[in-house]
CSV table of C-alpha atoms in Angstrom, one decimal:
chain,number,residue,atom,x,y,z
A,84,UNK,CA,0.0,0.0,0.0
A,85,UNK,CA,2.9,2.4,0.8
A,86,UNK,CA,4.3,1.9,-2.7
A,87,UNK,CA,0.9,2.6,-4.3
A,88,UNK,CA,0.4,5.8,-2.3
A,89,UNK,CA,3.9,6.9,-3.1
A,90,UNK,CA,3.4,6.4,-6.9
A,91,UNK,CA,0.0,8.2,-6.6
A,92,UNK,CA,1.7,11.2,-5.0
A,93,UNK,CA,4.4,11.3,-7.5
A,94,UNK,CA,1.9,10.9,-10.4
A,95,UNK,CA,-0.3,13.8,-9.2
A,96,UNK,CA,2.7,16.0,-8.5
A,97,UNK,CA,3.5,16.1,-12.3
A,98,UNK,CA,2.7,19.5,-13.8
A,99,UNK,CA,0.0,18.1,-16.2
A,100,UNK,CA,-2.1,17.0,-13.2
A,101,UNK,CA,-1.9,20.2,-11.2
A,102,UNK,CA,-4.7,22.7,-11.3
A,103,UNK,CA,-4.3,26.5,-11.0
A,104,UNK,CA,-6.9,28.6,-9.1
A,105,UNK,CA,-7.4,32.2,-8.2
A,106,UNK,CA,-8.4,32.7,-4.6
A,107,UNK,CA,-9.0,35.7,-2.4
A,108,UNK,CA,-8.0,36.0,1.3
A,109,UNK,CA,-10.6,38.2,2.8
A,110,UNK,CA,-11.7,39.3,6.3
A,111,UNK,CA,-11.4,42.3,8.5
A,112,UNK,CA,-8.2,44.0,9.5
A,113,UNK,CA,-6.2,42.0,12.0
A,114,UNK,CA,-8.0,38.7,11.4
A,115,UNK,CA,-4.8,37.0,10.3
A,116,UNK,CA,-5.0,36.9,6.5
A,117,UNK,CA,-1.4,38.0,5.8
A,118,UNK,CA,-0.1,35.9,8.7
A,119,UNK,CA,-1.9,32.9,7.2
A,120,UNK,CA,-0.3,33.5,3.8
A,121,UNK,CA,3.1,33.7,5.4
A,122,UNK,CA,2.4,30.4,7.2
A,123,UNK,CA,1.4,28.8,4.0
A,124,UNK,CA,4.3,30.2,1.8
A,125,UNK,CA,7.2,30.2,4.3
A,126,UNK,CA,5.9,28.0,7.2
A,127,UNK,CA,6.5,30.7,9.7
A,128,UNK,CA,4.4,33.1,11.8
A,129,UNK,CA,4.8,36.8,12.4
A,130,UNK,CA,2.5,39.6,13.5
A,131,UNK,CA,2.5,42.0,10.6
A,132,UNK,CA,1.3,45.6,9.9
A,133,UNK,CA,-2.1,45.9,8.2
A,134,UNK,CA,-2.1,45.3,4.4
A,135,UNK,CA,-2.6,48.6,2.6
A,136,UNK,CA,-2.6,47.2,-1.0
A,137,UNK,CA,-3.3,44.0,-2.8
A,138,UNK,CA,-0.6,41.3,-2.4
A,139,UNK,CA,-0.5,38.3,-4.7
A,140,UNK,CA,1.4,35.1,-3.7
A,141,UNK,CA,1.5,31.6,-5.0
A,142,UNK,CA,0.4,28.9,-2.6
A,143,UNK,CA,0.5,25.2,-3.4
A,144,UNK,CA,-1.7,22.8,-1.6
A,145,UNK,CA,-1.9,19.2,-2.9
A,146,UNK,CA,-2.8,19.2,-6.5
A,147,UNK,CA,-3.8,22.9,-6.6
A,148,UNK,CA,-1.6,25.8,-7.1
A,149,UNK,CA,-3.4,28.9,-5.8
A,150,UNK,CA,-2.7,32.4,-7.0
A,151,UNK,CA,-3.8,34.0,-3.7
A,152,UNK,CA,-4.6,37.7,-3.3
A,153,UNK,CA,-4.5,39.2,0.2
A,154,UNK,CA,-6.7,42.3,-0.2
A,155,UNK,CA,-6.6,43.8,3.3
A,156,UNK,CA,-9.5,44.3,5.6
A,157,UNK,CA,-9.8,48.0,6.3
A,158,UNK,CA,-13.0,49.7,5.1
A,159,UNK,CA,-11.2,51.3,2.2
A,160,UNK,CA,-9.8,48.0,1.1
A,161,UNK,CA,-13.1,46.2,1.4
A,162,UNK,CA,-14.5,48.5,-1.3
A,163,UNK,CA,-12.2,46.9,-3.9
A,164,UNK,CA,-12.8,43.3,-3.1
A,165,UNK,CA,-15.4,43.0,-5.8
A,166,UNK,CA,-12.9,44.2,-8.4
A,167,UNK,CA,-11.1,40.8,-8.0
A,168,UNK,CA,-14.2,38.6,-8.4
A,169,UNK,CA,-13.6,38.0,-12.2
A,170,UNK,CA,-12.2,34.4,-12.8
A,171,UNK,CA,-12.4,33.6,-9.1
A,172,UNK,CA,-12.2,30.0,-8.0
A,173,UNK,CA,-12.6,30.4,-4.2
A,174,UNK,CA,-12.6,32.7,-1.2
A,175,UNK,CA,-10.9,32.2,2.1
A,176,UNK,CA,-12.6,34.4,4.7
A,177,UNK,CA,-10.8,34.8,8.0
A,178,UNK,CA,-12.5,35.9,11.2
A,179,UNK,CA,-10.8,36.8,14.5
A,180,UNK,CA,-12.8,34.5,16.8
A,181,UNK,CA,-11.6,36.4,19.8
A,182,UNK,CA,-12.5,39.9,18.7
A,183,UNK,CA,-16.1,40.2,19.8
A,184,UNK,CA,-16.4,43.8,18.9
A,185,UNK,CA,-15.6,43.2,15.2
A,186,UNK,CA,-18.0,40.2,14.8
A,187,UNK,CA,-21.0,42.2,13.6
A,188,UNK,CA,-19.0,44.0,10.9
A,189,UNK,CA,-17.4,40.6,9.9
A,190,UNK,CA,-20.9,39.1,9.7
A,191,UNK,CA,-22.1,41.9,7.4
A,192,UNK,CA,-19.1,41.6,5.1
A,193,UNK,CA,-19.4,37.8,4.9
A,194,UNK,CA,-23.2,38.0,4.2
A,195,UNK,CA,-22.4,40.3,1.2
A,196,UNK,CA,-20.1,37.6,-0.2
A,197,UNK,CA,-22.5,34.8,0.5
A,198,UNK,CA,-25.4,36.6,-1.2
A,199,UNK,CA,-23.5,38.1,-4.1
A,200,UNK,CA,-24.9,36.5,-7.3
A,201,UNK,CA,-21.4,36.6,-9.0
A,202,UNK,CA,-20.1,34.3,-6.2
A,203,UNK,CA,-23.0,31.8,-6.3
A,204,UNK,CA,-20.8,28.8,-7.3
A,205,UNK,CA,-17.6,29.9,-5.6
A,206,UNK,CA,-16.6,27.9,-2.5
A,207,UNK,CA,-16.0,29.9,0.6
A,208,UNK,CA,-13.7,28.6,3.3
A,209,UNK,CA,-14.2,30.4,6.6
A,210,UNK,CA,-11.5,30.2,9.2
A,211,UNK,CA,-12.3,31.1,12.7
A,212,UNK,CA,-8.8,32.1,13.6
A,213,UNK,CA,-7.1,32.7,17.0
A,214,UNK,CA,-8.6,29.8,18.9
A,215,UNK,CA,-5.5,29.9,21.1
A,216,UNK,CA,-6.8,33.2,22.6
A,217,UNK,CA,-8.8,33.1,25.9
A,218,UNK,CA,-11.8,35.0,24.5
A,219,UNK,CA,-12.1,32.9,21.4
A,220,UNK,CA,-15.6,31.7,20.5
A,221,UNK,CA,-16.3,28.0,20.0
A,222,UNK,CA,-17.3,26.8,16.5
A,223,UNK,CA,-21.0,26.9,17.4
A,224,UNK,CA,-20.6,30.3,19.0
A,225,UNK,CA,-18.9,31.7,15.9
A,226,UNK,CA,-21.5,30.2,13.6
A,227,UNK,CA,-24.2,31.8,15.6
A,228,UNK,CA,-22.5,35.2,15.8
A,229,UNK,CA,-21.9,35.2,12.0
A,230,UNK,CA,-25.6,34.2,11.4
A,231,UNK,CA,-24.6,31.1,9.4
A,232,UNK,CA,-27.1,28.2,9.4
A,233,UNK,CA,-27.0,26.2,6.2
A,234,UNK,CA,-23.4,25.8,5.1
A,235,UNK,CA,-23.4,22.7,2.9
A,236,UNK,CA,-26.0,24.0,0.4
A,237,UNK,CA,-24.0,27.2,-0.2
A,238,UNK,CA,-20.6,25.5,-0.7
A,239,UNK,CA,-19.4,27.1,2.5
A,240,UNK,CA,-17.6,25.5,5.5
A,241,UNK,CA,-16.1,26.8,8.7
A,242,UNK,CA,-12.9,25.5,10.3
A,243,UNK,CA,-11.5,26.8,13.5
A,244,UNK,CA,-7.8,27.4,13.5
A,245,UNK,CA,-4.8,29.2,15.0
A,246,UNK,CA,-2.4,30.6,12.5
A,247,UNK,CA,0.1,31.3,15.4
A,248,UNK,CA,0.0,27.7,16.6
A,249,UNK,CA,-0.3,26.2,13.0
A,250,UNK,CA,-3.4,24.3,14.1
A,251,UNK,CA,-6.6,23.6,12.0
A,252,UNK,CA,-5.2,25.1,8.8
A,253,UNK,CA,-4.5,21.9,6.9
A,254,UNK,CA,-8.0,20.4,7.5
A,255,UNK,CA,-9.6,23.6,6.0
A,256,UNK,CA,-7.3,23.6,3.0
A,257,UNK,CA,-7.9,20.0,2.4
A,258,UNK,CA,-11.7,20.6,2.1
A,259,UNK,CA,-11.1,23.8,0.1
A,260,UNK,CA,-8.8,22.1,-2.4
A,261,UNK,CA,-11.4,19.4,-3.1
A,262,UNK,CA,-14.1,22.1,-3.6
A,263,UNK,CA,-11.8,24.0,-6.0
A,264,UNK,CA,-10.8,20.9,-7.9
A,265,UNK,CA,-14.4,19.8,-8.4
A,266,UNK,CA,-15.4,23.3,-9.6
A,267,UNK,CA,-12.5,23.5,-12.1
A,268,UNK,CA,-13.3,20.0,-13.4
A,269,UNK,CA,-16.9,21.2,-14.2
A,270,UNK,CA,-15.5,24.1,-16.4
């Protein structure tokens, strides 16, 4: 079985079997978008200054090579999010699960994405970040605060994580990669 799995990994690592996808890292300021991209690209963590302009990086997860755009979360940056929807394969929406004061704004911004007709078939991975903080909400608490009820019908899923502790990220991207692969296969 080991040999079969090894050949399968080797086979799917060949360039002809890799898919490319455009994804957006969205969420409010200080949710952890840029830190997550740093974790994914360089496997390290740092607390960074707010993102004031669009940043594009390549992130490879399994068979999918993501062209990932970190667009910043300040109000001025949120106004340009829709400018990046063309040709989009997925959204990674990050929420600071310990910042109770920002949850209502985060809920509003997420609802705009979920109900945007241009994003009807775009998978949305929601990360409830900073679960290592004392004030962090549970998964059920965050779902409630974000007003999310029927995730599966909408191609949306929530995963709790800690970018700082490198916990819960892999599971979310595993689901997200499968969603992106199935969507790109339909095209």
